[in-house]
Tab-separated table of C-alpha atoms in Angstrom:
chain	number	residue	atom	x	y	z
A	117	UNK	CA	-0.176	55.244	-50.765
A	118	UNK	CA	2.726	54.593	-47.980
A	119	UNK	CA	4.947	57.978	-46.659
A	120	UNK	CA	7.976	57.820	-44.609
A	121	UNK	CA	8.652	60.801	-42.563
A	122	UNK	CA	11.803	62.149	-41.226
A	123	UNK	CA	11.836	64.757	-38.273
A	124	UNK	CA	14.171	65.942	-35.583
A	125	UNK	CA	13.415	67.870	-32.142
A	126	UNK	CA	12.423	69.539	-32.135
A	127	UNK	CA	12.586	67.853	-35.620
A	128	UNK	CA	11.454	64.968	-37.171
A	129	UNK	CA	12.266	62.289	-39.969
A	130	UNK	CA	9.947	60.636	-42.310
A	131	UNK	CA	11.252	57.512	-43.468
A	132	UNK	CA	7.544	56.057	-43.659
A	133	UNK	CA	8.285	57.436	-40.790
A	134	UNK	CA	10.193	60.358	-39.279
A	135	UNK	CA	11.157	62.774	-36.832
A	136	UNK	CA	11.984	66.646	-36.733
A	137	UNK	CA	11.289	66.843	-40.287
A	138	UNK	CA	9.499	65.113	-42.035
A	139	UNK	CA	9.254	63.409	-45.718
A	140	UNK	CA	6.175	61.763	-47.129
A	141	UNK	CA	6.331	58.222	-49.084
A	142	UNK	CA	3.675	57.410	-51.814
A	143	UNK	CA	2.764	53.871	-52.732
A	144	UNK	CA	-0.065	52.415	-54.824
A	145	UNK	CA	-1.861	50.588	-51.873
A	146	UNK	CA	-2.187	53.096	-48.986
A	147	UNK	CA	-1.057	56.449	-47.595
A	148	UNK	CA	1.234	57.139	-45.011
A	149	UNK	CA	2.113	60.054	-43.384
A	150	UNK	CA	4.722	61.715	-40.820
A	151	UNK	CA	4.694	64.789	-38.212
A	152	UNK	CA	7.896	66.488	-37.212
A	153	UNK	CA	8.731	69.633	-34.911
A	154	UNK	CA	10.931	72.383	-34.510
A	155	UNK	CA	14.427	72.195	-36.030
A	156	UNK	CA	16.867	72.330	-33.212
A	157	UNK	CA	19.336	69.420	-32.977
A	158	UNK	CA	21.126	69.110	-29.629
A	159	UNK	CA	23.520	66.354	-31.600
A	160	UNK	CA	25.325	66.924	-34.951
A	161	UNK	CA	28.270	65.872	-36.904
A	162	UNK	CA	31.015	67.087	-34.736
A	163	UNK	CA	29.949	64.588	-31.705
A	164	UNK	CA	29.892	61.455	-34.306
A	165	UNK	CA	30.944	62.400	-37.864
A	166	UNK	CA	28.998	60.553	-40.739
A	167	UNK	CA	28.987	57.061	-41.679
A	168	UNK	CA	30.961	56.297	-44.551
A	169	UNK	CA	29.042	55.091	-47.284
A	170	UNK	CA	30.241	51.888	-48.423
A	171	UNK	CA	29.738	51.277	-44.797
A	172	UNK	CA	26.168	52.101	-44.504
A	173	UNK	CA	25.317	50.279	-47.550
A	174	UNK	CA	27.021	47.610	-46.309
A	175	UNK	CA	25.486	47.393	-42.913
A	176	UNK	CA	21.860	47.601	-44.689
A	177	UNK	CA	22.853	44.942	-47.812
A	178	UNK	CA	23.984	42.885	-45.107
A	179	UNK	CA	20.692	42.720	-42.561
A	180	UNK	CA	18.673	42.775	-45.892
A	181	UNK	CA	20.259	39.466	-47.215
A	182	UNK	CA	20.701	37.582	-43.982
A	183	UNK	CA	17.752	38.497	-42.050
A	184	UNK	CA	16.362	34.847	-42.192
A	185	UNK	CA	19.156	33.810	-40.469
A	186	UNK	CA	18.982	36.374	-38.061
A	187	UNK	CA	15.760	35.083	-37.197
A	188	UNK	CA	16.513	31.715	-37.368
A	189	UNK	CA	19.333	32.173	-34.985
A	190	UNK	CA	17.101	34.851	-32.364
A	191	UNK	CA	14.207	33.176	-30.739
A	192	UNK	CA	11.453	35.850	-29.726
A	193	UNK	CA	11.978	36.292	-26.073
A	194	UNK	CA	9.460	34.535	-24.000
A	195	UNK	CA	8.424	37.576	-22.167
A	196	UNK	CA	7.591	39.169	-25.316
A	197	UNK	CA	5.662	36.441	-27.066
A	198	UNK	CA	3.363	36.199	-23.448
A	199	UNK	CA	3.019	39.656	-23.443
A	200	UNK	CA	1.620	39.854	-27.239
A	201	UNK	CA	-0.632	36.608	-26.318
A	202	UNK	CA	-2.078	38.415	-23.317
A	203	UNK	CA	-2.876	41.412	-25.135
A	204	UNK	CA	-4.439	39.863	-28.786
A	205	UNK	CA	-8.024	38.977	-27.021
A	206	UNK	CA	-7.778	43.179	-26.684
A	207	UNK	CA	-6.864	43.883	-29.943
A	208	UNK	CA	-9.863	43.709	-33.092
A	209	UNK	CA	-7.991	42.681	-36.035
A	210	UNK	CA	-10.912	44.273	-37.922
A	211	UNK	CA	-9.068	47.690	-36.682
A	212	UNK	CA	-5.740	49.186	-38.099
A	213	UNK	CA	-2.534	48.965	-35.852
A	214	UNK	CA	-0.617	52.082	-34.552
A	215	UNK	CA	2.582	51.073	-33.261
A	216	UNK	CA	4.511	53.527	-31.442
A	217	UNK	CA	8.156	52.183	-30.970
A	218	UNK	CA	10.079	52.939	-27.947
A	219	UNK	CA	7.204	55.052	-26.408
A	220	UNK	CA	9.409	55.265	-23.049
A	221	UNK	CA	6.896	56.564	-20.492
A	222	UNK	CA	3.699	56.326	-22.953
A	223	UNK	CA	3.347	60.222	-23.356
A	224	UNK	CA	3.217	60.073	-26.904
A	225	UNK	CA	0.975	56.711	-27.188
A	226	UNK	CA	-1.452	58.909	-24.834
A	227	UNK	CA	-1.768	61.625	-27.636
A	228	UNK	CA	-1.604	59.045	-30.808
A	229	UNK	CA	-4.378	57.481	-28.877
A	230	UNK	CA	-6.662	60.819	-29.097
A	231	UNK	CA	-5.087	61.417	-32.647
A	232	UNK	CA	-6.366	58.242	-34.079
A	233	UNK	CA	-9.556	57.509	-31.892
A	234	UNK	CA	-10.913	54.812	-35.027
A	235	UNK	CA	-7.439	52.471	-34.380
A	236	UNK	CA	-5.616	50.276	-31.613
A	237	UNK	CA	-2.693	52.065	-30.813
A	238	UNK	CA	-0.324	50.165	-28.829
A	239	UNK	CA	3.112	51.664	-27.181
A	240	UNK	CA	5.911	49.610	-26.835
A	241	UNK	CA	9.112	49.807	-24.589
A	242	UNK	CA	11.344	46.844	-23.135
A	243	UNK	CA	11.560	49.081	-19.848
A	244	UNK	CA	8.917	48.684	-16.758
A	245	UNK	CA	10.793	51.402	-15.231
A	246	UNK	CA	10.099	53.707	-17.982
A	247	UNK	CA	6.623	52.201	-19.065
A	248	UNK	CA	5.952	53.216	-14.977
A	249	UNK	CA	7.162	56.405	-14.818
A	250	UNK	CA	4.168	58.658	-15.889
A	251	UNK	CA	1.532	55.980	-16.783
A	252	UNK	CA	0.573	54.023	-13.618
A	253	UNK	CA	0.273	50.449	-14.255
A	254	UNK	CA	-1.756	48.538	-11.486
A	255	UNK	CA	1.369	46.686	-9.654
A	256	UNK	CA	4.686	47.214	-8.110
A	257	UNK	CA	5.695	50.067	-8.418
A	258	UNK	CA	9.341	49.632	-8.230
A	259	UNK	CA	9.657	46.126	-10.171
A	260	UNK	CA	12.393	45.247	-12.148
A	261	UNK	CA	11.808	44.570	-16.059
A	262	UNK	CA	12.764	40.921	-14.661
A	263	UNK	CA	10.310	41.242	-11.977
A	264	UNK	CA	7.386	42.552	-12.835
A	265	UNK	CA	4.170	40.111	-13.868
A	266	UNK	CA	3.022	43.350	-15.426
A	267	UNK	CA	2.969	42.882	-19.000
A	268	UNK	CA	0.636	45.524	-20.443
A	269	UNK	CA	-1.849	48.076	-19.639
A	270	UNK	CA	-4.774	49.295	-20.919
A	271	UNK	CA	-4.379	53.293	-21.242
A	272	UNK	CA	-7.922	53.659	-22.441
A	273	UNK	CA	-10.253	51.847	-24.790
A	274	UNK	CA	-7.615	52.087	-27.669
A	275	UNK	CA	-4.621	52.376	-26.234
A	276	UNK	CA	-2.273	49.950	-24.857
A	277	UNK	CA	0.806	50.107	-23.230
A	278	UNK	CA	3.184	46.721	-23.511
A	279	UNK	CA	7.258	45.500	-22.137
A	280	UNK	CA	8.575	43.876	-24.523
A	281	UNK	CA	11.332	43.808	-27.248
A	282	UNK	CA	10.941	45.827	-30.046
A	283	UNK	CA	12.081	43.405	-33.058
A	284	UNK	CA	10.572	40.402	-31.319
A	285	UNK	CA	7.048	42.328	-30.799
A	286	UNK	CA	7.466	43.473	-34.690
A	287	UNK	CA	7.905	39.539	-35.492
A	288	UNK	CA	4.496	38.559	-33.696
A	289	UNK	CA	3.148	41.793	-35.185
A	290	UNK	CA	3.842	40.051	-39.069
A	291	UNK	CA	3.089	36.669	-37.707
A	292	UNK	CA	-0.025	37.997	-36.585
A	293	UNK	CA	-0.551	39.442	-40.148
A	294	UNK	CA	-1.761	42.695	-38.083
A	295	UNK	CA	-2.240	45.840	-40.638
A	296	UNK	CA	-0.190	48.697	-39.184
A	297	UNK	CA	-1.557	51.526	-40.854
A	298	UNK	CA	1.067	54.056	-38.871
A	299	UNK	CA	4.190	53.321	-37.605
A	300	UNK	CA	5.820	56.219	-34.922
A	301	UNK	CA	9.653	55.649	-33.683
A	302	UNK	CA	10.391	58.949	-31.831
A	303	UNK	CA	13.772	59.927	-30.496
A	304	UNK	CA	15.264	56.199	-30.784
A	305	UNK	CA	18.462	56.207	-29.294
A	306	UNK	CA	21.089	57.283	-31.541
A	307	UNK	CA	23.855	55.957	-30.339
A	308	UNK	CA	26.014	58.549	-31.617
A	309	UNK	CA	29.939	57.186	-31.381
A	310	UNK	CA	30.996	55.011	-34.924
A	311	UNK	CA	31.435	51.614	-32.501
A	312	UNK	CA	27.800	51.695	-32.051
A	313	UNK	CA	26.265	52.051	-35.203
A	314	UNK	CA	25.137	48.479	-35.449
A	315	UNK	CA	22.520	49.532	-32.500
A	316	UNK	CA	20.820	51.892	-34.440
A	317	UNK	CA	17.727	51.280	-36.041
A	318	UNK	CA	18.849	51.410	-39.767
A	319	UNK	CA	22.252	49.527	-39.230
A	320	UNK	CA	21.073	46.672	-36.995
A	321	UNK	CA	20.013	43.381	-38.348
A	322	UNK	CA	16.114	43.732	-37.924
A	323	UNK	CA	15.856	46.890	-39.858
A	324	UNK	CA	14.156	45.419	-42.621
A	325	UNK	CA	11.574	44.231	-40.121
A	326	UNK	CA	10.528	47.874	-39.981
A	327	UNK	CA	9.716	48.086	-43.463
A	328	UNK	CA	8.012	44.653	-43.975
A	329	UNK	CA	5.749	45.920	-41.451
A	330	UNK	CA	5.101	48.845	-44.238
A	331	UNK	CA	2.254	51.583	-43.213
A	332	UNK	CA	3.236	55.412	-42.759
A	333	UNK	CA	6.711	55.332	-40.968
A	334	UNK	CA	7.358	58.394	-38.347
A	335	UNK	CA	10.936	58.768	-37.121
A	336	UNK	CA	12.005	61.607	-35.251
A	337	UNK	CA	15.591	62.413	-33.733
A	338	UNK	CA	17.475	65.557	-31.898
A	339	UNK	CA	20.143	64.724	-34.322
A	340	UNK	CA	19.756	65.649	-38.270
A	341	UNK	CA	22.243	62.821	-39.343
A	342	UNK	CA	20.519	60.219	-37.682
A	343	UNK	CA	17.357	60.847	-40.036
A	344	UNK	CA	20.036	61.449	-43.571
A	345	UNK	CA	20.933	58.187	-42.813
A	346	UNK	CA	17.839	56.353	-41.720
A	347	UNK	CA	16.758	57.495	-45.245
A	348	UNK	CA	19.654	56.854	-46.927
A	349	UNK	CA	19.381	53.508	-45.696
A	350	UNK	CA	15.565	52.821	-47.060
A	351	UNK	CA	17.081	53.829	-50.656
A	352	UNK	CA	19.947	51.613	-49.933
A	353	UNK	CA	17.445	48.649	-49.033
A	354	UNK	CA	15.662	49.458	-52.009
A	355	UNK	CA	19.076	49.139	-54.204
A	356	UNK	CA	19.293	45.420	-52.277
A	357	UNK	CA	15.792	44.196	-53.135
A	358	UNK	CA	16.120	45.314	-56.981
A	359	UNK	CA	19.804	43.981	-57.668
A	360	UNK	CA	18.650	40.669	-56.106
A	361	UNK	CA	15.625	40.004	-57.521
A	362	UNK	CA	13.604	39.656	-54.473
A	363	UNK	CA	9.760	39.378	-54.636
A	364	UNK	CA	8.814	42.485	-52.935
A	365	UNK	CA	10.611	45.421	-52.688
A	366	UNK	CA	9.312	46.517	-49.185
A	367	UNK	CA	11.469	49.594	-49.193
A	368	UNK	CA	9.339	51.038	-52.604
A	369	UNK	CA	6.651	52.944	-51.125
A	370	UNK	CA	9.230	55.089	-48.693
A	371	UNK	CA	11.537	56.209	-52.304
A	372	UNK	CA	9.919	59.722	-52.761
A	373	UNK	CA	9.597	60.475	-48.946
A	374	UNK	CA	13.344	59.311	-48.302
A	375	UNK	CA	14.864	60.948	-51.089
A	376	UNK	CA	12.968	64.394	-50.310
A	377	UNK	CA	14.947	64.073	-47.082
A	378	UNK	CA	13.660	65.206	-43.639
A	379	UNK	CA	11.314	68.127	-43.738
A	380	UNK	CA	10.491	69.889	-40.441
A	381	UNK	CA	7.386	69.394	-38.338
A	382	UNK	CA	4.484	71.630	-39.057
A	383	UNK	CA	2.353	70.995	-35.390
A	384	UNK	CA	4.291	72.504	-32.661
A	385	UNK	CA	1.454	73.279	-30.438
A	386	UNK	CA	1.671	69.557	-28.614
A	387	UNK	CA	4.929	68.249	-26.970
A	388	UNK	CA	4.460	64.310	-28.110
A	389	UNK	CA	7.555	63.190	-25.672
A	390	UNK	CA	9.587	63.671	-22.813
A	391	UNK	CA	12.100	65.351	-25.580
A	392	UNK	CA	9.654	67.855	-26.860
A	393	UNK	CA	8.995	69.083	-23.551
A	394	UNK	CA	12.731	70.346	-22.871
C-alpha cells in the first residue's frame, strides 16, 4: 500500500508525500505514509493566485509524455553521478531508501534518521553552503558548491548527507533500482509568481520522476495552494497514463491520498526544519 501526504507549516501535503497536511495513498504493493504540522500558511492566493487548470494539466500531460526526451536531452551532471558512486559502497541495497529532498541544512535527515533507525536515509541538497550550515562536513568550510571535493557525509551509521541535483540523483536512484520505501520533500521552494511555475516540483519536466520512484511521498509547504496543486497534479498524471495507454500508471497508488486533499500534521512536538522552528 503507497500514501501520498500533503502538509503545510506549519502544514503539510501528502501527495505520497506531503506537507502541513497530510493525505494518505493506498496501493496493493506497499504502504506509504505522510506527517504534516500546524496549519499556518505564511503564503496564500493573494501573493500568486491559482493556476488555471487547463494550464496545470497541461504542464503535467506535457512532462508526462515527453519525459524521455527530457532525459535524453539532460545528461546527469557529473558532480552528481560521482557523488552517488562515492556513496553506493555505503549504502546496503538489502535496506529500504529514505530520500529526503531538498534537506537544506540536514535538520530533518537528522530526525528521519532516528525515525527510521532499520533504513538508509540519505538527504539531498545541490547547496554546500546549506548542506554546511548546521551539519559539519570534514572540509572547507567556506567552499563554493563549485569548489568543494566534499561530496557527502556520513551523519551517522544510517544517515547520509549528499550535493547533488535533485532529478539527476532521482535518475541514479531508478538506475540503481534502489527501493525507496519513503520519500520526504519539505518546504520545496514554491516559487510563488505565475512566470515561475515551471520550477516547481509538479510543473517541471522531471515530476514524473517523483512518482516512478513510488514509496510513501511527504510534501510539506507554508503555502496551502502549493499542496492543492501538487495533488491535483498526481490525479492529472494519472488522467495522462490512462488516456494513453501506458504500462504503468505510476501515479495509481497516490489517487485516494491526493483526492482527500492535504490533511494537517498530527506530531507537533518536533520542529523537522529550519521552517518549523520559526
Amino acid at each position: 500500500m503507497m500514501r501520498m501526504i500533503v502538509a503545510c507549516w506549519i502544514c503539510i501535503i501528502v501527495v505520497t508525500q506531503c506537507s502541513a497536511f497530510t493525505v494518505p495513498i493506498h496501493s496493493n504493493t506497499r504502504q506509504q505514509v505522510v506527517a504534516l504540522r500546524d496549519t499556518r500558511y505564511t503564503l496564500n492566493d493573494a501573493v500568486c493566485p491559482p493556476t488555471e487548470e487547463k494550464v496545470l494539466r497541461g504542464l503535467v500531460n506535457r512532462s508526462c509524455s515527453s519525459l524521455g526526451k527530457f532525459l535524453e536531452h539532460k545528461p546527469i551532471a557529473a558532480h552528481t553521478q560521482a557523488a552517488f558512486d562515492a556513496i553506493k559502497e555505503f549504502v546496503d541495497p538489502e535496506k529500504d531508501i529514505v530520500l529526503d529532498s531538498g534537506c537544506g541544512t540536514g535538520r530533518s535527515t537528522v530526525l528521519l534518521g532516528e525515525l527510521h533507525p532499520d533504513k538508509q536515509v540519505i538527504g539531498v541538497d545541490r547547496s554546500f553552503v546549506r548542506l554546511n550550515k548546521n551539519v559539519k562536513l570534514k572540509n572547507e568550510e567556506d567552499a563554493s558548491l563549485e569548489e568543494s571535493p566534499q561530496q557527502f557525509q556520513a551523519v551517522s551509521s544510517n544517515t547520509l548527507l549528499v550535493r547533488a541535483e535533485l532529478a539527476d540523483f532521482w535518475r541514479c536512484c531508478l538506475q540503481e533500482g534502489w527501493n525507496v520505501s519513503h520519500h520526504y520533500l519539505l518546504y520545496p521552494n514554491p516559487y510563488p509568481t505565475k512566470a515561475r511555475i515551471k520550477q516547481r516540483w509538479y510543473g517541471h519536466p522531471a515530476f514524473p520522476l517523483i512518482l516512478q520512484l513510488g514509496g510513501e511521498i511527504m510534501v510539506r509547504s507554508n503555502w496551502k495552494g502549493f499542496l492543492q496543486e501538487f495533488a491535483q497534479s498526481v490525479d492529472y498524471a494519472h488522467e495522462f497514463f490512462v488516456e494513453s495507454s501506458e504500462e504503468i500508471d505510476y501515479a495509481l497508488p497516490y489517487l485516494v491520498d491526493v483526492q482527500t486533499g492535504p490533511v494537517e500534521r498530527l506530531d507537533k512536538s518536533r520542529a523537522w526544519s529550519n521552517f518549523e522552528k520559526k
